Amino acid sequence: MSDTSNIAAAPTILLIRPQMAENIGAAARAMRNFGLEELRLVAPRQGWPHPKAAAMATSAVEILDRAALFDDSRAAVADIQHLYATTARPRDMDKRVVTPRQAMQEIRDVMARGERAALMFGPERTGLENDDVVMAQAIISIPTAPDHASLNVAQALVVVAYEWFLAAGDAPPPAARACESGHAPASQFEIQGLFDHLEAELDHCDFFKSAAKKPNMWQNLRNLFLKASLSEQDVRTLRGVIRALRDGPRG
Amino acid sequence: MSDTSNIAAAPTILLIRPQMAENIGAAARAMRNFGLEELRLVAPRQGWPHPKAAAMATSAVEILDRAALFDDSRAAVADIQHLYATTARPRDMDKRVVTPRQAMQEIRDVMARGERAALMFGPERTGLENDDVVMAQAIISIPTAPDHASLNVAQALVVVAYEWFLAAGDAPPPAARACESGHAPASQFEIQGLFDHLEAELDHCDFFKSAAKKPNMWQNLRNLFLKASLSEQDVRTLRGVIRALRDGPRG
């Protein structure tokens, strides 16, 4: 077994008797996307290491290089304090069943206390055997359409790893990236300047048709632009559009 | 295009120029797991239908059989009122960025009002092009480790579809805010009609000045209007404004 003592606190992923090497690579890739680092493999059917796993892992190949290999699942979970089994099949077992979201919140909390947690995933076609599931403290059941509950192992891992990433709280809030254009919001002064400009031009070309209709039409039109939360640059652009449309083709 | 009128209310999935037929099959499988039914394909690289897609889809092959095929993305989104682009790459675009969870809650609410929503996913290696992203009202950004943001298209779909399933299971808030004006949101067909009209007039009056500058200027201008979540009435009003400005004072 590799030395994994210096890996950052995140749950360990255990793939039990995975059938396809590609799926191990896809699993590593999803782990890397969502901040998981430690992979353990129990008796992969196509042998280990395998070139198809590396090809599928792309930039996550380091996770494969560090993966620890075990002959049986019992040895692979020996140092784990909180073991979760991911399975879609109902089990006749008196075991707590949690959603991925609940499980990842629990794991975040136990890992904050310095305890070790791991998530088990079974072989592609058959899923985990009862002998594996029985070792777990709880079953993770991914919510799915009731008549289509079978997820590919790599897809199940995507869901669970994604919930880990959210629970771990590393997600940069999207608002931080929202204003990528970098333009400042327009001031009321700029917006009023735009509205005065547009109103004058619309009056000039008799857009409002009647004085009675104008107040309501003009209010709707201003609201339309205000919904857009215009930036300074937007205001400049719109004023350019108004001028261009009004002036028509250049001499 | 297939008749999709009797499909239960869930967002449409749009795969834009998918490279690998296997990924279309994997996407269909994830759709079926999480209660999504309607798939549209724009110019799949390996042709359509394709046996590798069916092999990967397993029990979700019905979704492939019903999938509608389009030559270009614009036609594929014509009847969509709420269009989201799923992309990991930061864009220099002034467009709202939301998490999958936020997006699916929004979509649940608009679909409860009988409006149509769709989620766009781009080709495997390159992701969506700006010409596709620009059509969307908002960008869905999946929270990931910052240095490993690239998800396989089928894996990205798993995350978004999973969040759809969770959101659909929660009842929409009782007072689902109707459009404040009472007007229906504009469809992509109406919005594209507005944009075609505006572009023709701006070309006519040489607004863009140089062919080199036009793509960026025109993209920014469309994003400005898309920020406003235009209603059908807004589109009619804006087209009236364009005509009035262009024609000038009446005889």
Short mmCIF file of N, CA and C in Angstrom, two decimals, chain A residues 80-186:
data_model
loop_
_atom_site.label_atom_id
_atom_site.label_comp_id
_atom_site.label_asym_id
_atom_site.label_seq_id
_atom_site.Cartn_x
_atom_site.Cartn_y
_atom_site.Cartn_z
N ILE A 80 -10.12 2.75 7.83
CA ILE A 80 -11.22 3.70 7.62
C ILE A 80 -12.17 3.68 8.82
N GLN A 81 -12.52 4.88 9.29
CA GLN A 81 -13.42 4.97 10.44
C GLN A 81 -14.88 5.12 10.04
N HIS A 82 -15.12 5.76 8.91
CA HIS A 82 -16.49 6.01 8.48
C HIS A 82 -16.61 5.53 7.03
N LEU A 83 -17.23 4.40 6.87
CA LEU A 83 -17.29 3.77 5.54
C LEU A 83 -18.72 3.83 5.01
N TYR A 84 -18.86 4.35 3.80
CA TYR A 84 -20.15 4.46 3.13
C TYR A 84 -20.14 3.59 1.88
N ALA A 85 -21.23 2.87 1.65
CA ALA A 85 -21.38 2.04 0.45
C ALA A 85 -22.36 2.71 -0.50
N THR A 86 -21.93 2.94 -1.75
CA THR A 86 -22.82 3.55 -2.73
C THR A 86 -23.50 2.46 -3.53
N THR A 87 -24.80 2.38 -3.43
CA THR A 87 -25.52 1.31 -4.13
C THR A 87 -26.94 1.74 -4.43
N ALA A 88 -27.42 1.34 -5.60
CA ALA A 88 -28.78 1.67 -6.00
C ALA A 88 -29.74 0.56 -5.62
N ARG A 89 -29.22 -0.68 -5.47
CA ARG A 89 -30.12 -1.81 -5.24
C ARG A 89 -30.61 -1.81 -3.80
N PRO A 90 -31.91 -2.04 -3.62
CA PRO A 90 -32.40 -2.12 -2.25
C PRO A 90 -31.80 -3.34 -1.56
N ARG A 91 -31.47 -3.21 -0.30
CA ARG A 91 -30.82 -4.30 0.44
C ARG A 91 -31.72 -4.67 1.60
N ASP A 92 -31.78 -5.93 1.84
CA ASP A 92 -32.53 -6.37 3.01
C ASP A 92 -31.58 -6.31 4.21
N MET A 93 -31.23 -5.10 4.58
CA MET A 93 -30.24 -4.91 5.63
C MET A 93 -30.71 -3.78 6.51
N ASP A 94 -30.49 -3.94 7.79
CA ASP A 94 -30.87 -2.88 8.72
C ASP A 94 -29.73 -1.88 8.78
N LYS A 95 -29.69 -1.03 7.79
CA LYS A 95 -28.59 -0.08 7.69
C LYS A 95 -29.16 1.27 7.29
N ARG A 96 -28.57 2.30 7.84
CA ARG A 96 -29.04 3.65 7.54
C ARG A 96 -28.81 3.96 6.07
N VAL A 97 -29.79 4.59 5.41
CA VAL A 97 -29.65 5.00 4.01
C VAL A 97 -29.69 6.52 3.96
N VAL A 98 -28.67 7.11 3.32
CA VAL A 98 -28.60 8.58 3.25
C VAL A 98 -28.43 9.01 1.79
N THR A 99 -28.78 10.27 1.52
CA THR A 99 -28.53 10.83 0.19
C THR A 99 -27.05 11.21 0.09
N PRO A 100 -26.55 11.43 -1.13
CA PRO A 100 -25.17 11.91 -1.27
C PRO A 100 -24.93 13.20 -0.47
N ARG A 101 -25.92 14.08 -0.50
CA ARG A 101 -25.74 15.36 0.18
C ARG A 101 -25.58 15.18 1.69
N GLN A 102 -26.47 14.35 2.26
CA GLN A 102 -26.35 14.09 3.71
C GLN A 102 -25.02 13.44 4.03
N ALA A 103 -24.63 12.45 3.23
CA ALA A 103 -23.40 11.71 3.49
C ALA A 103 -22.19 12.64 3.46
N MET A 104 -22.13 13.53 2.48
CA MET A 104 -20.96 14.39 2.35
C MET A 104 -20.88 15.41 3.49
N GLN A 105 -22.05 15.82 3.98
CA GLN A 105 -22.03 16.73 5.13
C GLN A 105 -21.54 16.00 6.38
N GLU A 106 -21.97 14.76 6.53
CA GLU A 106 -21.48 13.96 7.66
C GLU A 106 -19.97 13.76 7.57
N ILE A 107 -19.51 13.45 6.38
CA ILE A 107 -18.08 13.17 6.18
C ILE A 107 -17.25 14.43 6.42
N ARG A 108 -17.74 15.55 5.91
CA ARG A 108 -17.04 16.80 6.18
C ARG A 108 -16.87 17.00 7.70
N ASP A 109 -17.92 16.70 8.44
CA ASP A 109 -17.87 16.93 9.89
C ASP A 109 -16.92 15.96 10.59
N VAL A 110 -16.93 14.70 10.18
CA VAL A 110 -16.03 13.75 10.86
C VAL A 110 -14.59 14.00 10.46
N MET A 111 -14.36 14.40 9.23
CA MET A 111 -12.99 14.67 8.80
C MET A 111 -12.43 15.91 9.49
N ALA A 112 -13.33 16.84 9.80
CA ALA A 112 -12.89 18.03 10.55
C ALA A 112 -12.38 17.64 11.94
N ARG A 113 -12.83 16.49 12.42
CA ARG A 113 -12.33 15.98 13.70
C ARG A 113 -11.11 15.11 13.52
N GLY A 114 -10.60 14.98 12.30
CA GLY A 114 -9.39 14.20 12.05
C GLY A 114 -9.63 12.73 11.83
N GLU A 115 -10.90 12.35 11.58
CA GLU A 115 -11.22 10.94 11.37
C GLU A 115 -11.21 10.61 9.87
N ARG A 116 -11.09 9.33 9.54
CA ARG A 116 -10.95 8.93 8.14
C ARG A 116 -12.27 8.40 7.60
N ALA A 117 -12.62 8.83 6.41
CA ALA A 117 -13.86 8.38 5.78
C ALA A 117 -13.56 7.87 4.37
N ALA A 118 -14.37 6.93 3.91
CA ALA A 118 -14.21 6.40 2.55
C ALA A 118 -15.56 6.04 1.96
N LEU A 119 -15.59 6.06 0.62
CA LEU A 119 -16.79 5.76 -0.15
C LEU A 119 -16.50 4.56 -1.05
N MET A 120 -17.32 3.52 -0.93
CA MET A 120 -17.13 2.32 -1.75
C MET A 120 -18.06 2.32 -2.95
N PHE A 121 -17.51 1.93 -4.09
CA PHE A 121 -18.30 1.75 -5.31
C PHE A 121 -18.04 0.34 -5.84
N GLY A 122 -19.09 -0.31 -6.32
CA GLY A 122 -18.97 -1.71 -6.75
C GLY A 122 -18.69 -1.87 -8.23
N PRO A 123 -18.62 -3.11 -8.69
CA PRO A 123 -18.39 -3.39 -10.10
C PRO A 123 -19.54 -2.87 -10.96
N GLU A 124 -19.23 -2.59 -12.23
CA GLU A 124 -20.18 -1.95 -13.14
C GLU A 124 -21.52 -2.68 -13.24
N ARG A 125 -21.48 -3.96 -13.53
CA ARG A 125 -22.75 -4.63 -13.84
C ARG A 125 -23.54 -5.03 -12.61
N THR A 126 -22.83 -5.45 -11.60
CA THR A 126 -23.52 -6.10 -10.48
C THR A 126 -23.63 -5.22 -9.25
N GLY A 127 -22.79 -4.20 -9.16
CA GLY A 127 -22.79 -3.39 -7.94
C GLY A 127 -22.12 -4.12 -6.79
N LEU A 128 -22.13 -3.50 -5.65
CA LEU A 128 -21.47 -4.07 -4.47
C LEU A 128 -22.17 -5.34 -4.00
N GLU A 129 -21.39 -6.27 -3.57
CA GLU A 129 -21.95 -7.49 -2.97
C GLU A 129 -22.32 -7.22 -1.51
N ASN A 130 -23.23 -8.02 -1.00
CA ASN A 130 -23.64 -7.82 0.39
C ASN A 130 -22.47 -7.91 1.36
N ASP A 131 -21.48 -8.74 1.04
CA ASP A 131 -20.31 -8.87 1.92
C ASP A 131 -19.53 -7.56 2.02
N ASP A 132 -19.59 -6.76 0.98
CA ASP A 132 -18.94 -5.45 1.03
C ASP A 132 -19.85 -4.44 1.74
N VAL A 133 -21.12 -4.42 1.34
CA VAL A 133 -22.05 -3.44 1.90
C VAL A 133 -22.13 -3.57 3.42
N VAL A 134 -22.06 -4.80 3.88
CA VAL A 134 -22.25 -5.04 5.31
C VAL A 134 -21.17 -4.36 6.16
N MET A 135 -20.01 -4.10 5.56
CA MET A 135 -18.93 -3.43 6.30
C MET A 135 -19.22 -1.95 6.54
N ALA A 136 -20.10 -1.37 5.74
CA ALA A 136 -20.30 0.08 5.78
C ALA A 136 -21.19 0.50 6.95
N GLN A 137 -20.94 1.73 7.43
CA GLN A 137 -21.82 2.31 8.45
C GLN A 137 -23.15 2.75 7.86
N ALA A 138 -23.12 3.13 6.58
CA ALA A 138 -24.35 3.63 5.96
C ALA A 138 -24.29 3.39 4.46
N ILE A 139 -25.48 3.40 3.86
CA ILE A 139 -25.61 3.26 2.40
C ILE A 139 -25.92 4.63 1.82
N ILE A 140 -25.18 4.98 0.76
CA ILE A 140 -25.51 6.19 0.00
C ILE A 140 -26.38 5.78 -1.17
N SER A 141 -27.58 6.35 -1.24
CA SER A 141 -28.50 6.07 -2.34
C SER A 141 -28.71 7.36 -3.12
N ILE A 142 -28.32 7.35 -4.38
CA ILE A 142 -28.46 8.55 -5.22
C ILE A 142 -29.91 8.64 -5.68
N PRO A 143 -30.58 9.79 -5.46
CA PRO A 143 -31.96 9.91 -5.92
C PRO A 143 -32.03 9.81 -7.45
N THR A 144 -32.85 8.92 -7.96
CA THR A 144 -33.02 8.75 -9.41
C THR A 144 -34.47 8.42 -9.71
N ALA A 145 -34.81 8.45 -11.00
CA ALA A 145 -36.11 7.96 -11.43
C ALA A 145 -36.22 6.51 -10.95
N PRO A 146 -37.35 6.14 -10.32
CA PRO A 146 -37.43 4.84 -9.66
C PRO A 146 -37.20 3.66 -10.60
N ASP A 147 -37.61 3.79 -11.86
CA ASP A 147 -37.48 2.66 -12.78
C ASP A 147 -36.15 2.70 -13.55
N HIS A 148 -35.29 3.68 -13.26
CA HIS A 148 -33.99 3.76 -13.93
C HIS A 148 -32.93 4.17 -12.92
N ALA A 149 -32.70 3.31 -11.95
CA ALA A 149 -31.84 3.66 -10.82
C ALA A 149 -30.38 3.28 -11.06
N SER A 150 -30.08 2.54 -12.12
CA SER A 150 -28.72 2.04 -12.30
C SER A 150 -27.83 3.09 -12.96
N LEU A 151 -26.84 3.55 -12.20
CA LEU A 151 -25.86 4.51 -12.72
C LEU A 151 -24.55 3.77 -12.97
N ASN A 152 -23.89 4.12 -14.05
CA ASN A 152 -22.52 3.70 -14.30
C ASN A 152 -21.65 4.13 -13.11
N VAL A 153 -20.63 3.34 -12.77
CA VAL A 153 -19.83 3.65 -11.58
C VAL A 153 -19.19 5.03 -11.67
N ALA A 154 -18.73 5.40 -12.87
CA ALA A 154 -18.10 6.72 -13.00
C ALA A 154 -19.14 7.83 -12.86
N GLN A 155 -20.35 7.58 -13.33
CA GLN A 155 -21.41 8.59 -13.21
C GLN A 155 -21.87 8.73 -11.76
N ALA A 156 -21.98 7.61 -11.05
CA ALA A 156 -22.33 7.68 -9.62
C ALA A 156 -21.25 8.45 -8.86
N LEU A 157 -20.00 8.20 -9.24
CA LEU A 157 -18.91 8.91 -8.57
C LEU A 157 -18.97 10.41 -8.85
N VAL A 158 -19.38 10.80 -10.06
CA VAL A 158 -19.51 12.23 -10.37
C VAL A 158 -20.48 12.89 -9.40
N VAL A 159 -21.63 12.25 -9.18
CA VAL A 159 -22.64 12.84 -8.31
C VAL A 159 -22.11 12.97 -6.87
N VAL A 160 -21.51 11.91 -6.37
CA VAL A 160 -21.05 11.92 -4.99
C VAL A 160 -19.87 12.89 -4.82
N ALA A 161 -18.96 12.89 -5.78
CA ALA A 161 -17.79 13.78 -5.69
C ALA A 161 -18.21 15.24 -5.79
N TYR A 162 -19.18 15.50 -6.66
CA TYR A 162 -19.73 16.86 -6.78
C TYR A 162 -20.32 17.33 -5.45
N GLU A 163 -21.07 16.45 -4.80
CA GLU A 163 -21.64 16.81 -3.50
C GLU A 163 -20.53 16.99 -2.46
N TRP A 164 -19.45 16.21 -2.57
CA TRP A 164 -18.32 16.43 -1.67
C TRP A 164 -17.76 17.84 -1.85
N PHE A 165 -17.57 18.21 -3.09
CA PHE A 165 -16.98 19.52 -3.37
C PHE A 165 -17.85 20.64 -2.80
N LEU A 166 -19.17 20.51 -2.95
CA LEU A 166 -20.08 21.52 -2.40
C LEU A 166 -20.01 21.52 -0.87
N ALA A 167 -20.00 20.32 -0.28
CA ALA A 167 -19.98 20.24 1.18
C ALA A 167 -18.67 20.77 1.74
N ALA A 168 -17.59 20.52 1.04
CA ALA A 168 -16.29 20.98 1.52
C ALA A 168 -16.18 22.50 1.47
N GLY A 169 -17.12 23.11 0.77
CA GLY A 169 -17.19 24.57 0.83
C GLY A 169 -16.13 25.29 0.03
N ASP A 170 -15.51 24.57 -0.90
CA ASP A 170 -14.48 25.22 -1.71
C ASP A 170 -15.05 25.93 -2.92
N ALA A 171 -16.34 25.76 -3.15
CA ALA A 171 -16.90 26.29 -4.39
C ALA A 171 -16.84 27.81 -4.40
N PRO A 172 -16.15 28.38 -5.36
CA PRO A 172 -16.21 29.84 -5.44
C PRO A 172 -17.62 30.24 -5.83
N PRO A 173 -18.23 31.19 -5.09
CA PRO A 173 -19.60 31.58 -5.44
C PRO A 173 -19.65 32.14 -6.85
N PRO A 174 -20.66 31.75 -7.61
CA PRO A 174 -20.70 32.19 -9.00
C PRO A 174 -20.72 33.70 -9.13
N ALA A 175 -21.23 34.38 -8.11
CA ALA A 175 -21.30 35.84 -8.18
C ALA A 175 -19.91 36.43 -8.38
N ALA A 176 -18.88 35.75 -7.84
CA ALA A 176 -17.53 36.27 -7.97
C ALA A 176 -17.11 36.33 -9.43
N ARG A 177 -17.72 35.47 -10.23
CA ARG A 177 -17.33 35.44 -11.64
C ARG A 177 -18.37 36.10 -12.52
N ALA A 178 -19.45 36.60 -11.90
CA ALA A 178 -20.59 37.00 -12.71
C ALA A 178 -20.25 38.14 -13.66
N CYS A 179 -19.56 39.14 -13.17
CA CYS A 179 -19.35 40.32 -14.01
C CYS A 179 -18.00 40.21 -14.70
N GLU A 180 -17.93 39.28 -15.65
CA GLU A 180 -16.65 39.04 -16.30
C GLU A 180 -16.30 40.14 -17.29
N SER A 181 -17.28 40.91 -17.69
CA SER A 181 -16.98 41.96 -18.66
C SER A 181 -16.11 43.03 -18.02
N GLY A 182 -16.15 43.14 -16.69
CA GLY A 182 -15.30 44.12 -16.02
C GLY A 182 -15.81 45.54 -16.12
N HIS A 183 -16.98 45.75 -16.72
CA HIS A 183 -17.48 47.12 -16.84
C HIS A 183 -18.30 47.49 -15.62
N ALA A 184 -18.13 48.74 -15.16
CA ALA A 184 -18.89 49.22 -14.02
C ALA A 184 -20.35 49.39 -14.39
N PRO A 185 -21.24 49.19 -13.42
CA PRO A 185 -22.65 49.46 -13.70
C PRO A 185 -22.84 50.94 -14.04
N ALA A 186 -23.79 51.20 -14.92
CA ALA A 186 -24.07 52.59 -15.27
C ALA A 186 -24.64 53.33 -14.07
#
